[in-house]
Amino acid sequence: MGFLIFFILFSLSAWSAEIQVVGSRVFRAETIRSWMQSKIGEKEVDVRQLDQWRVRLQSLYRQAGFVYAQVDFEKPRKDTIICRIKEGEQILIGNITVVGSSYFSDELLRRKVIEFARAEPMEPGWMDYDHQEISSILNPRRKFQCDKIIPVGNQSTIAPPPGCKNQPDPVFFEAGALPYNKSLFLKAKDFLEDFYLDNGFLDVQIFGPKESEIIGGHWVNLQYRIIEGPQTRISKIVFEGMVPKIKNPPIHVGDPLNHDNVEDFRVQIEEYFWNQGYPNAEIVTNIRNDEIYYQINLGERVKIEKIDIVGNQLTKTPVIRRRLTLKAGDWYSLEKITESRSRILQTDLFSDVSIDLNGSTLIISVKERDRNTFELGMGASLVDGPRLTGIWQHRNILGLGITFRTRAQVNYPAVFYDLPVLYSPQVSAALKNQTSNYIAGRVSAGFLYLKMLSIPFDLDSSIDVSAERVLQQAYVLNNVSSTLSFFSQVLPRLRLTPQLELEYANFDCPTCGQSNRMANVATRFDQGIVRQGTVRLLSLWDGRDNTLLPKKGFTVELNTDFGIGDAESAKVTYVKLVGGVTTYVPLVNRLKWVFNVRAGGIWNVGAGEYVPLFKRFYLGGTNSVRGFQDNQIFPVDDTQTNLVSLGGSYMIYARNELRFPIVGDLEGGIFIDTGELMLQLKSFDFQKLALGTGMGIRYNTPIGPLMLDIGMRIFDAGRIPRDSFISLFGLHFSIGNAI
């Protein structure tokens, strides 16, 4: 009750005002009004605050090229603020010229100025108008006989046609043209100067930009004048002291003198000696004209005589010591100390780790995490439906670094069975009739043991027991399994994970009887109990710059399964191989190209043996070929008319995506995916590749990543019926983490 009274009194005490925006055509009046409303506090807005708003709004207009824009405020009443805006004419860049350069071409420098200007966009949230709407407002069609606009000469300027006099000049808002932002093009001058300095022109002088008179009322030309001066190239690199052995140094004799590269080399030399046992090494740079001298002061070389571990109240000392890449008797190495700290943190047993050197003793201080943690999450996807997840962990059993963990997920996929962008009417009806229980999910429990053997690389292990219920278009699966896994980091970028899995599965294929596939095949194979053991090897070479948010690099993976067991009417013995490559290529203006190709095959070891439905390959959906519904793509050589795909023995797909930033952590993407599913490898046909394209967004939310893609089927070799135009589209959505 007291809180409610306080809230009411606070609301009454907060100052509010009616805000009117008059004269805004470029920026939405509502955007300006909302921005000002967000700046209002508890006290009445005073003249000083209004002046700050005026400066801010005029600055935004200047960025958009409205150099004559004026913003004024009136307060006819205490609770009313009127913002009057006179935008004036927008000034756009007609042409940019660079004169005086001889080493670089004028055209190259001109392009660099333009690239720099385009890389500095307007602040997000302001230029959120409709281009057609603003064009109709700012570009009114001329009346009388003057309906055309023609260019002047070879410049990007515009003037009325001959014979059209005394007519009002239209206001131009050219899509793609650069607005004239004086402060931005002054920064471009500094950018050009840095470019010259990076190439050894230490005395370069750049003047401008010099502005032309405004042409046609809306266009201005800019000119930069350059006095390059002499170029300085490195004639000598001298090490005063011990010579470092560094591969691929950033500078060489004959290179243009670049101070940034000289400093980078100094840092590399310093780090080299820090990793050779010299923790107090200091490198001093001296540049004499075109000669570079590195004075190397090493200090005393330190050998680690003792390693002390403190702060571990429960954790046994050997658990921490096994994660170290340094041991007593090794020379000091900053690289190994940094790696050791990272490896200790990766155990998930400690919230903080610090490593310090005291004389010849290495002191490792740790702070242990809470032993029990529980995480509850929620999310949804169009395939899983709404889902609820939970994870409970009990860490550091007996102080040996052993963790007991349980994970559970419950989801209800039937929520989206009626969506036409996911399932055709026939498939939707078949899914609804396949079971009376639409609850799916997974629960698992197991132990994780860190660094189990004294070998030169990490070898962690886990054993898990799990039960799951899966509802797919092709089958309903109830499965119990036990998995023993070994996680090894053989090399810094190479991870190998051998696994042994034992499983007992009971599955059914309700849609098999609704096709003209041979009835005896559906009865014999595509239902019943499967008992199977699988030996698996997962391998990954990770060359990305960041495992969570990669900007560049690549991954290569190869997974091998050998499965052996029996079904009710057949033996199960097969080899399954899946390989893939993913590359991340940064492009201009924060664009990123992501390419992924993946292929796989399943081979029966003996004649007449069987691969269960839930072990086959499926294509279509979020994780393979977008634009198609989940598992929608049929094998190209399957001549039966099934309602849904029953999988294939071979598959290949490729995904291309161009990602671009939108606002903050919000990313957009344009994609085109293609793939093919086969029963026989010899049936592969380029002309039957399924093709889908579309676009989507990505965003990290408090409950996990948000993904939304909308794609369109372009080609499917005529295997998928087209019930309606909307059936050509595929919607892919998920939010939150699954387990």
XYZ file of C-alpha atoms in Angstrom:
739
model
C 0.000 0.000 0.000
C 2.809 2.357 0.915
C 4.557 1.617 -2.389
C 1.348 2.419 -4.315
C 0.970 5.788 -2.533
C 4.629 6.597 -3.267
C 4.201 5.704 -6.941
C 1.081 7.926 -7.266
C 2.794 10.876 -5.578
C 5.900 10.413 -7.755
C 3.785 10.304 -10.922
C 1.965 13.483 -9.949
C 5.266 15.223 -9.163
C 6.886 14.339 -12.529
C 6.651 17.247 -14.979
C 5.009 16.589 -18.325
C 4.345 18.734 -21.341
C 2.564 18.717 -24.671
C 5.193 18.776 -27.427
C 4.369 20.003 -30.932
C 6.771 19.648 -33.882
C 6.098 21.965 -36.812
C 7.898 21.993 -40.170
C 9.661 18.617 -40.022
C 9.606 16.769 -43.316
C 12.889 14.811 -43.385
C 12.745 13.398 -39.877
C 9.462 12.046 -38.652
C 7.790 14.487 -36.280
C 6.948 11.547 -34.015
C 10.646 10.569 -33.844
C 11.626 14.092 -32.762
C 8.715 14.285 -30.311
C 9.593 10.907 -28.731
C 13.240 11.917 -28.404
C 12.354 15.169 -26.612
C 9.832 13.378 -24.402
C 12.551 10.944 -23.301
C 14.721 13.892 -22.193
C 12.086 15.390 -19.906
C 12.807 14.797 -16.230
C 10.982 15.683 -13.025
C 11.608 19.425 -13.395
C 10.197 21.827 -15.927
C 12.269 22.196 -19.096
C 14.215 25.458 -18.918
C 15.820 27.691 -21.555
C 19.208 26.000 -21.151
C 17.768 22.561 -21.928
C 15.831 23.882 -24.919
C 19.052 25.376 -26.261
C 20.757 21.977 -25.925
C 17.889 20.401 -27.871
C 18.192 23.056 -30.548
C 21.923 22.420 -31.012
C 21.342 18.675 -31.117
C 18.593 18.797 -33.737
C 20.483 21.264 -35.929
C 23.503 18.959 -35.770
C 21.390 16.052 -37.023
C 20.086 18.171 -39.892
C 23.667 19.206 -40.764
C 24.604 15.522 -40.959
C 21.805 15.015 -43.482
C 23.016 17.922 -45.624
C 20.521 20.567 -44.499
C 23.206 23.150 -43.765
C 20.724 26.040 -43.474
C 18.315 24.269 -41.118
C 17.094 26.364 -38.182
C 15.407 25.036 -35.050
C 13.582 27.301 -32.582
C 11.488 26.619 -29.497
C 8.491 28.424 -28.052
C 6.672 27.949 -24.752
C 3.307 29.696 -25.086
C 2.236 27.951 -21.887
C 4.064 26.289 -19.032
C 3.048 22.795 -20.171
C 3.426 23.323 -23.937
C 6.579 23.236 -26.070
C 6.469 24.086 -29.763
C 9.458 23.079 -31.901
C 9.530 25.055 -35.165
C 11.846 23.736 -37.865
C 12.894 25.472 -41.065
C 14.741 22.769 -42.957
C 15.829 24.775 -45.959
C 17.319 23.064 -48.961
C 19.354 19.895 -48.776
C 22.900 20.231 -50.111
C 24.269 17.115 -51.791
C 27.746 16.291 -53.053
C 27.939 16.709 -56.797
C 31.606 15.862 -57.379
C 34.776 15.298 -55.374
C 38.189 15.978 -56.895
C 41.705 15.480 -55.542
C 44.603 17.418 -57.084
C 48.334 17.485 -56.503
C 48.931 13.769 -55.989
C 51.519 11.950 -58.041
C 52.240 8.688 -56.177
C 48.556 7.735 -55.913
C 46.021 8.375 -58.645
C 43.449 11.107 -58.091
C 40.675 8.591 -58.741
C 41.965 6.234 -56.012
C 42.037 9.041 -53.458
C 38.593 10.230 -54.544
C 37.191 6.721 -54.013
C 38.779 6.576 -50.561
C 37.071 9.818 -49.554
C 33.718 8.485 -50.763
C 34.216 5.127 -48.985
C 35.108 6.961 -45.780
C 32.002 9.138 -46.008
C 29.713 6.189 -46.715
C 31.170 4.279 -43.757
C 29.939 7.025 -41.390
C 26.137 6.767 -41.672
C 23.524 8.869 -39.939
C 22.773 7.909 -36.387
C 20.271 5.015 -36.335
C 16.673 5.761 -35.447
C 16.459 9.186 -37.131
C 16.490 8.543 -40.883
C 13.663 6.013 -40.627
C 11.349 7.489 -43.205
C 9.802 6.069 -46.350
C 11.904 7.097 -49.367
C 8.936 7.218 -51.741
C 6.921 9.296 -49.300
C 9.738 11.767 -48.665
C 10.473 11.988 -52.373
C 6.858 12.880 -53.121
C 7.037 15.621 -50.485
C 10.452 17.023 -51.330
C 10.404 16.481 -55.095
C 7.095 17.959 -56.262
C 6.530 17.498 -59.977
C 7.111 20.699 -61.963
C 4.114 22.256 -63.553
C 3.825 24.019 -66.879
C 6.099 22.601 -69.611
C 9.181 22.059 -67.395
C 8.838 18.379 -66.551
C 12.414 17.273 -67.135
C 15.691 17.594 -65.260
C 19.012 17.240 -67.076
C 22.636 16.812 -65.904
C 25.166 19.620 -66.413
C 28.243 18.427 -68.304
C 29.940 15.337 -66.844
C 29.402 16.396 -63.251
C 26.779 15.034 -60.928
C 24.872 18.321 -60.925
C 21.360 19.082 -61.987
C 19.760 22.106 -63.674
C 16.447 22.926 -65.368
C 16.195 22.333 -69.137
C 16.708 25.217 -71.594
C 13.832 27.623 -71.950
C 12.515 26.935 -68.467
C 12.919 30.315 -66.722
C 11.515 31.847 -63.616
C 10.322 28.459 -62.385
C 10.850 27.424 -58.743
C 13.732 24.996 -58.269
C 12.566 21.621 -56.940
C 14.040 20.259 -53.728
C 16.176 17.240 -54.550
C 16.532 14.193 -52.373
C 18.593 11.792 -54.446
C 18.710 8.204 -53.141
C 22.351 7.200 -52.902
C 23.796 10.725 -53.141
C 26.055 11.871 -50.310
C 24.672 14.728 -48.207
C 27.106 17.542 -47.552
C 28.237 17.199 -43.937
C 31.074 19.672 -43.427
C 32.468 18.064 -40.259
C 32.482 14.638 -41.925
C 34.495 15.812 -44.924
C 36.963 17.573 -42.628
C 37.481 14.177 -40.999
C 37.993 12.741 -44.489
C 40.976 15.089 -44.852
C 42.503 13.550 -41.716
C 41.737 10.117 -43.137
C 43.675 10.931 -46.326
C 46.563 12.263 -44.244
C 46.726 9.020 -42.246
C 46.684 7.063 -45.502
C 49.717 8.989 -46.756
C 51.537 8.637 -43.424
C 50.978 4.870 -43.530
C 52.759 4.844 -46.872
C 55.846 6.736 -45.748
C 54.919 10.335 -46.692
C 55.887 11.894 -43.363
C 55.721 15.539 -44.551
C 52.443 15.344 -46.441
C 50.140 18.376 -46.344
C 46.471 18.197 -47.284
C 44.270 21.261 -47.736
C 40.511 21.447 -48.032
C 37.900 20.561 -48.680
C 37.403 23.664 -50.804
C 33.744 24.171 -51.580
C 32.347 25.379 -54.892
C 29.387 27.671 -55.138
C 26.084 25.875 -54.725
C 24.901 24.697 -58.147
C 21.223 24.504 -58.966
C 20.421 25.397 -55.385
C 21.296 21.943 -54.064
C 24.675 20.670 -55.280
C 28.209 21.469 -54.165
C 31.561 20.222 -55.443
C 34.523 19.589 -53.132
C 38.233 19.716 -53.848
C 41.208 18.469 -51.800
C 44.710 19.719 -52.603
C 47.716 17.581 -51.683
C 51.415 18.382 -51.294
C 52.887 14.922 -50.936
C 56.508 15.642 -50.096
C 59.152 12.886 -50.315
C 58.385 9.267 -49.484
C 60.531 7.688 -46.766
C 61.440 4.019 -47.075
C 63.199 1.935 -44.434
C 66.901 1.597 -45.252
C 68.078 -0.206 -42.115
C 66.684 -2.156 -39.114
C 69.154 -2.510 -36.243
C 68.766 -4.541 -33.017
C 70.921 -3.233 -30.199
C 71.224 -6.357 -28.089
C 69.976 -9.914 -28.593
C 68.369 -10.475 -32.010
C 64.779 -11.834 -31.819
C 63.624 -14.688 -34.039
C 60.220 -13.514 -35.242
C 58.352 -15.001 -38.169
C 56.550 -12.652 -40.555
C 57.626 -9.290 -39.053
C 55.382 -6.340 -40.029
C 58.300 -4.283 -41.437
C 61.210 -5.011 -43.775
C 64.027 -3.015 -45.325
C 62.603 -1.223 -48.372
C 59.077 -0.848 -46.957
C 57.495 2.623 -46.648
C 58.102 3.933 -43.139
C 54.890 3.385 -41.188
C 55.013 4.375 -37.520
C 52.152 2.042 -36.597
C 53.974 -0.934 -38.101
C 57.185 0.093 -36.344
C 55.307 0.099 -33.026
C 53.641 -3.238 -33.804
C 57.082 -4.760 -34.376
C 58.306 -3.339 -31.050
C 55.381 -5.011 -29.254
C 56.081 -8.315 -31.047
C 59.740 -8.174 -29.990
C 58.747 -7.458 -26.397
C 56.267 -10.335 -26.312
C 58.851 -12.640 -27.898
C 61.301 -12.077 -25.057
C 58.533 -12.285 -22.431
C 57.898 -15.801 -23.746
C 61.620 -16.658 -23.646
C 61.944 -16.183 -19.889
C 62.493 -12.400 -19.653
C 59.460 -10.976 -17.754
C 61.105 -7.532 -17.408
C 62.170 -7.154 -21.059
C 61.721 -3.620 -22.392
C 62.185 -2.507 -25.986
C 62.859 1.143 -26.903
C 62.433 2.398 -30.478
C 64.612 5.091 -32.035
C 63.899 6.317 -35.580
C 66.745 8.193 -37.257
C 65.578 9.481 -40.621
C 65.005 6.233 -42.564
C 66.811 3.953 -40.084
C 65.071 2.096 -37.233
C 66.915 1.087 -34.079
C 65.450 -1.231 -31.441
C 67.255 -1.036 -28.107
C 66.670 -4.329 -26.292
C 66.895 -4.278 -22.485
C 66.236 -7.829 -21.321
C 66.790 -7.816 -17.568
C 67.259 -11.093 -15.691
C 66.059 -14.353 -17.203
C 63.696 -16.164 -14.824
C 63.252 -19.903 -14.440
C 60.144 -21.040 -12.552
C 61.385 -22.873 -9.464
C 58.087 -23.240 -7.628
C 54.347 -23.028 -8.326
C 52.051 -22.159 -5.402
C 48.257 -22.501 -5.659
C 46.122 -20.547 -3.192
C 42.409 -19.918 -2.656
C 41.194 -23.461 -3.392
C 39.162 -24.362 -0.326
C 37.515 -27.511 -1.746
C 39.256 -28.205 -5.041
C 42.196 -30.603 -4.825
C 45.446 -28.966 -5.922
C 46.199 -31.621 -8.615
C 42.919 -30.709 -10.377
C 44.283 -27.183 -10.936
C 47.864 -28.257 -11.559
C 46.767 -30.576 -14.392
C 45.427 -27.552 -16.312
C 48.789 -25.745 -16.312
C 51.005 -25.591 -19.386
C 53.965 -24.511 -17.199
C 55.813 -26.621 -14.647
C 58.680 -26.071 -12.216
C 61.948 -25.868 -14.134
C 60.444 -24.099 -17.190
C 61.493 -20.649 -18.287
C 58.944 -17.903 -17.664
C 56.470 -17.528 -20.580
C 53.654 -14.989 -20.678
C 51.938 -16.948 -23.455
C 51.849 -20.143 -21.374
C 50.678 -18.234 -18.288
C 47.807 -16.722 -20.262
C 46.894 -20.122 -21.706
C 47.052 -21.740 -18.243
C 44.679 -19.141 -16.803
C 42.230 -19.709 -19.670
C 42.347 -23.486 -19.185
C 41.672 -23.189 -15.441
C 38.656 -20.934 -16.096
C 37.347 -23.417 -18.676
C 36.803 -25.982 -15.908
C 33.785 -23.902 -14.800
C 34.886 -24.437 -11.189
C 36.237 -20.934 -10.573
C 34.826 -17.427 -10.945
C 38.249 -15.724 -10.993
C 41.862 -16.761 -11.605
C 45.000 -14.620 -11.354
C 48.623 -15.659 -11.939
C 51.497 -13.536 -10.583
C 55.269 -13.890 -10.423
C 57.121 -13.359 -7.150
C 60.831 -13.798 -7.772
C 61.054 -17.281 -9.251
C 57.754 -18.448 -7.722
C 54.545 -18.516 -9.722
C 51.514 -17.810 -7.529
C 48.113 -18.957 -8.817
C 45.148 -17.474 -6.939
C 41.676 -18.917 -7.549
C 38.181 -18.095 -6.343
C 35.762 -21.022 -6.376
C 32.261 -20.747 -7.828
C 29.074 -21.747 -6.058
C 28.777 -25.519 -6.211
C 25.088 -25.586 -7.105
C 23.522 -23.635 -9.956
C 20.084 -23.879 -11.523
C 19.109 -22.211 -14.799
C 15.564 -22.032 -16.103
C 14.917 -20.893 -19.635
C 12.161 -20.653 -22.170
C 11.936 -20.205 -25.884
C 10.163 -21.297 -29.021
C 10.725 -22.349 -32.582
C 8.361 -23.170 -35.400
C 9.613 -26.771 -35.409
C 9.705 -27.431 -31.642
C 6.841 -25.138 -30.646
C 7.082 -23.419 -27.260
C 9.717 -24.969 -25.009
C 10.811 -24.866 -21.396
C 14.365 -25.819 -20.381
C 16.123 -26.344 -17.086
C 19.720 -27.157 -16.112
C 20.969 -28.083 -12.624
C 24.653 -28.595 -11.886
C 26.442 -29.758 -8.750
C 30.137 -28.968 -9.195
C 33.354 -30.255 -7.776
C 32.259 -33.499 -6.139
C 34.858 -34.533 -3.504
C 37.007 -31.654 -4.745
C 38.040 -33.713 -7.793
C 36.473 -31.427 -10.392
C 33.693 -33.919 -11.128
C 30.372 -32.271 -12.023
C 26.938 -33.876 -11.881
C 24.486 -32.223 -14.243
C 20.882 -32.748 -15.214
C 19.167 -31.140 -18.171
C 15.534 -31.200 -19.213
C 13.458 -29.767 -22.033
C 9.727 -29.969 -22.712
C 8.184 -28.663 -25.930
C 4.840 -28.840 -27.745
C 5.304 -28.767 -31.544
C 1.603 -29.202 -32.374
C 1.021 -25.477 -31.710
C 2.205 -24.641 -35.235
C 0.791 -27.614 -37.173
C -1.919 -25.421 -38.719
C 0.466 -22.776 -40.120
C 0.341 -22.944 -43.945
C 3.876 -21.523 -44.228
C 5.119 -24.610 -42.352
C 2.967 -27.506 -43.501
C 0.700 -28.232 -46.424
C -2.882 -29.218 -45.525
C -2.142 -32.898 -46.243
C 1.025 -32.950 -44.104
C -0.705 -30.982 -41.350
C -3.531 -33.535 -41.253
C -1.053 -36.426 -41.205
C 0.887 -34.891 -38.312
C -2.269 -34.392 -36.292
C -3.221 -38.042 -36.782
C 0.178 -39.581 -36.031
C -0.201 -39.568 -32.227
C -2.524 -38.567 -29.413
C 0.343 -37.201 -27.286
C 2.029 -34.145 -28.768
C 4.393 -33.482 -25.872
C 8.052 -33.883 -26.840
C 11.284 -33.261 -24.996
C 14.463 -34.626 -23.514
C 15.883 -35.301 -20.071
C 19.458 -36.320 -19.299
C 21.738 -36.789 -16.310
C 25.432 -37.486 -16.128
C 28.909 -36.790 -14.809
C 31.683 -34.641 -16.305
C 35.294 -35.349 -15.285
C 38.027 -32.890 -16.254
C 41.565 -33.756 -17.398
C 41.374 -37.433 -16.537
C 44.860 -38.543 -17.646
C 48.377 -37.138 -17.393
C 48.856 -36.561 -21.103
C 50.173 -33.449 -22.870
C 46.731 -32.310 -24.053
C 43.300 -31.896 -22.455
C 41.220 -35.065 -22.252
C 37.945 -34.566 -20.421
C 35.263 -37.238 -20.192
C 31.548 -37.511 -19.528
C 28.915 -40.200 -19.193
C 25.255 -39.358 -19.699
C 21.975 -41.243 -19.605
C 19.099 -39.647 -21.482
C 15.531 -40.229 -22.567
C 13.826 -38.323 -25.351
C 10.612 -38.129 -27.310
C 10.831 -36.677 -30.821
C 7.964 -35.800 -33.161
C 9.005 -35.421 -36.798
C 7.061 -35.504 -40.036
C 8.471 -38.938 -40.888
C 8.389 -40.603 -37.478
C 7.539 -40.563 -33.779
C 10.536 -41.644 -31.686
C 10.837 -42.682 -28.047
C 14.483 -43.303 -27.203
C 16.638 -44.172 -24.175
C 20.417 -43.966 -24.533
C 23.704 -43.889 -22.643
C 26.724 -42.051 -24.052
C 30.376 -42.119 -22.990
C 32.350 -39.177 -24.444
C 35.985 -38.086 -24.396
C 36.709 -34.433 -25.230
C 40.286 -33.847 -26.365
C 42.055 -30.654 -27.437
C 44.907 -32.301 -29.351
C 46.138 -29.019 -30.856
C 45.150 -25.407 -30.104
C 42.668 -25.492 -33.006
C 41.940 -29.234 -33.277
C 39.258 -30.919 -31.158
C 38.544 -34.657 -31.274
C 35.566 -36.224 -29.486
C 35.331 -40.046 -29.506
C 31.971 -41.378 -28.291
C 30.340 -44.698 -27.518
C 26.529 -44.688 -27.536
C 24.112 -47.469 -26.586
C 20.445 -46.878 -27.333
C 17.055 -48.527 -27.202
C 14.525 -46.928 -29.536
C 10.846 -47.498 -30.198
C 9.585 -45.607 -33.233
C 6.681 -45.479 -35.620
C 6.038 -44.018 -39.071
C 2.319 -43.155 -39.142
C 2.555 -41.464 -42.551
C 4.186 -44.505 -44.203
C 0.827 -46.222 -44.525
C -0.611 -43.101 -46.164
C 1.619 -43.396 -49.248
C 1.893 -45.864 -52.075
C 5.246 -47.047 -50.729
C 5.175 -50.848 -50.528
C 3.042 -51.851 -47.552
C 5.332 -54.699 -46.542
C 8.344 -52.358 -46.392
C 6.491 -49.948 -44.097
C 5.379 -52.826 -41.887
C 8.747 -54.603 -41.759
C 11.137 -51.748 -41.332
C 9.731 -48.304 -40.630
C 8.364 -49.019 -37.170
C 9.176 -51.058 -34.083
C 12.118 -51.452 -31.719
C 15.787 -50.822 -32.557
C 18.673 -51.814 -30.265
C 21.909 -50.239 -31.441
C 25.443 -49.398 -30.427
C 27.383 -46.624 -32.170
C 31.079 -45.791 -32.153
C 31.487 -42.173 -33.169
C 34.364 -39.765 -33.804
C 33.674 -36.021 -34.028
C 36.556 -33.877 -35.282
C 36.708 -30.104 -35.668
C 39.435 -27.750 -36.838
C 38.471 -24.270 -35.640
C 40.213 -21.392 -37.399
C 37.752 -18.663 -36.362
C 38.852 -15.483 -34.617
C 36.035 -15.866 -32.072
C 34.035 -19.020 -31.323
C 30.885 -17.158 -30.225
C 30.773 -14.165 -32.591
C 33.193 -14.909 -35.453
C 34.083 -12.127 -37.862
C 36.586 -14.054 -39.968
C 38.140 -17.492 -40.229
C 36.856 -20.968 -40.989
C 35.921 -24.340 -39.517
C 36.396 -27.822 -40.967
C 34.563 -30.777 -39.458
C 34.403 -34.503 -40.155
C 32.138 -36.860 -38.220
C 32.180 -40.653 -38.497
C 29.603 -43.136 -37.112
C 29.790 -46.922 -37.103
C 26.438 -48.326 -36.017
C 25.623 -51.955 -35.295
C 22.450 -53.507 -33.900
C 19.167 -55.034 -34.901
C 15.611 -54.011 -35.633
C 12.595 -56.273 -35.352
C 12.921 -57.610 -38.899
C 16.407 -56.655 -40.045
C 20.005 -56.221 -39.027
C 21.459 -52.737 -38.579
C 25.094 -52.251 -39.606
C 26.218 -49.082 -41.334
C 28.930 -46.455 -41.667
C 27.906 -42.792 -41.722
C 30.228 -39.941 -42.761
C 29.436 -36.224 -42.598
C 31.883 -33.457 -43.494
C 31.573 -29.707 -43.770
C 33.405 -26.408 -44.186
C 32.239 -22.995 -42.966
C 34.004 -19.741 -43.841
C 33.549 -16.193 -42.505
C 34.833 -13.462 -44.822
C 34.706 -9.780 -43.735
C 33.801 -7.374 -46.529
C 33.537 -3.588 -46.753
C 31.380 -1.483 -44.431
C 31.006 -4.244 -41.805
C 29.439 -6.639 -44.287
C 30.246 -10.307 -43.736
C 29.930 -13.247 -46.115
C 29.236 -16.631 -44.504
C 29.517 -19.747 -46.667
C 28.788 -23.294 -45.497
C 28.947 -26.512 -47.489
C 28.144 -29.908 -46.029
C 27.910 -33.420 -47.456
C 27.308 -36.885 -46.071
C 26.666 -40.514 -46.907
C 25.452 -43.727 -45.269
C 26.648 -47.114 -46.410
C 25.193 -50.449 -45.299
C 27.954 -52.915 -44.441
C 25.980 -56.002 -45.509
C 23.368 -56.759 -48.151
C 19.746 -56.379 -47.062
C 20.621 -54.467 -43.920
C 18.674 -51.467 -42.752
C 19.231 -47.878 -41.627
C 16.449 -46.697 -39.261
C 14.393 -43.675 -40.265
C 15.771 -41.548 -37.428
C 19.386 -42.150 -38.556
C 18.907 -41.035 -42.181
C 19.608 -37.651 -43.747
C 16.871 -35.021 -44.126
C 17.002 -31.674 -45.907
C 15.008 -28.483 -45.633
C 14.559 -25.962 -42.847
C 16.604 -23.697 -40.611
C 19.751 -25.829 -40.458
C 20.032 -26.880 -44.110
C 18.141 -25.375 -47.075
C 16.038 -22.404 -46.021
C 12.981 -21.460 -48.024
C 11.806 -25.042 -47.579
C 9.873 -26.321 -44.624
C 11.599 -28.562 -42.113
C 12.598 -31.915 -43.720
C 10.471 -31.026 -46.768
C 12.935 -31.950 -49.543
C 12.450 -35.411 -51.098
C 15.241 -37.631 -52.481
C 15.570 -36.947 -56.201
C 15.475 -40.679 -57.005
C 12.558 -41.644 -54.723
C 9.807 -42.617 -57.154
C 7.178 -43.223 -54.456
C 4.546 -40.579 -53.731
C 4.956 -40.204 -49.994
C 3.201 -37.482 -48.048
C 6.488 -36.593 -46.362
C 10.141 -37.310 -47.009
C 11.382 -40.529 -45.419
C 14.986 -39.411 -45.647
C 17.887 -40.385 -47.850
C 21.268 -42.095 -47.767
C 23.251 -39.223 -49.301
C 22.980 -35.467 -49.096
C 24.814 -32.302 -50.000
C 23.902 -28.680 -49.407
C 25.510 -25.256 -49.589
C 24.427 -22.077 -47.789
C 25.442 -18.542 -48.782
C 24.583 -15.620 -46.553
C 25.509 -11.939 -46.685
C 25.185 -10.453 -43.184
C 25.007 -6.754 -42.419
C 24.558 -4.700 -39.234
C 21.273 -2.873 -38.692
C 21.282 -1.308 -35.216
C 23.441 -2.330 -32.263
C 23.442 -6.137 -31.951
C 20.672 -6.504 -34.555
C 21.973 -8.113 -37.748
C 20.272 -8.735 -41.069
C 21.075 -11.286 -43.718
C 20.287 -12.177 -47.322
C 20.726 -15.832 -48.196
C 20.545 -18.327 -51.025
C 20.712 -22.039 -50.182
C 20.817 -25.135 -52.345
C 20.959 -28.864 -51.726
C 20.056 -32.350 -52.863
C 18.949 -35.547 -51.120
C 19.503 -38.982 -52.702
C 18.850 -42.677 -52.108
C 21.713 -43.612 -54.444
C 24.902 -41.569 -54.899
C 24.814 -42.074 -58.670
C 21.469 -40.240 -58.780
C 23.063 -36.838 -58.071
C 21.935 -34.334 -60.695
C 22.906 -30.640 -60.810
C 19.664 -29.875 -62.614
C 17.603 -31.186 -59.681
C 19.242 -29.197 -56.890
C 16.665 -27.671 -54.564
C 17.065 -23.891 -54.389
C 15.745 -21.417 -51.829
C 16.388 -17.758 -51.120
C 15.248 -15.109 -48.674
C 16.285 -12.818 -45.861
C 16.230 -12.676 -42.073
C 17.435 -11.094 -38.837
C 19.520 -12.175 -35.822
C 19.493 -10.655 -32.333
C 20.770 -11.649 -28.897
C 17.946 -11.343 -26.342
C 18.043 -11.876 -22.547
C 16.553 -15.376 -22.973
C 18.838 -16.409 -25.841
C 19.417 -15.735 -29.536
C 16.508 -14.657 -31.733
C 16.469 -15.924 -35.315
C 13.855 -15.085 -37.932
C 14.177 -16.028 -41.608
C 11.631 -15.950 -44.396
C 12.550 -17.824 -47.532
C 11.016 -18.809 -50.823
C 11.273 -22.047 -52.799
C 12.757 -21.276 -56.186
C 13.203 -24.806 -57.520
C 12.429 -28.290 -56.194
C 12.421 -30.523 -59.313
C 8.608 -30.687 -59.129
C 8.566 -33.074 -56.138
C 6.702 -30.781 -53.722
C 3.056 -29.920 -54.472
C 2.196 -26.226 -54.742
C -1.168 -25.929 -53.027
C -1.140 -22.120 -53.067
C 1.177 -19.177 -53.538
C 1.849 -19.027 -49.796
C 3.055 -22.640 -49.871
C 6.138 -21.419 -51.773
C 7.355 -19.616 -48.655
C 9.092 -21.027 -45.614
C 9.196 -19.268 -42.263
C 12.003 -20.118 -39.809
C 11.829 -18.749 -36.294
C 13.411 -19.562 -32.947
C 14.164 -17.747 -29.707
C 16.064 -19.035 -26.703
C 18.523 -21.904 -26.325
C 17.616 -25.559 -26.754
C 19.562 -28.355 -25.017
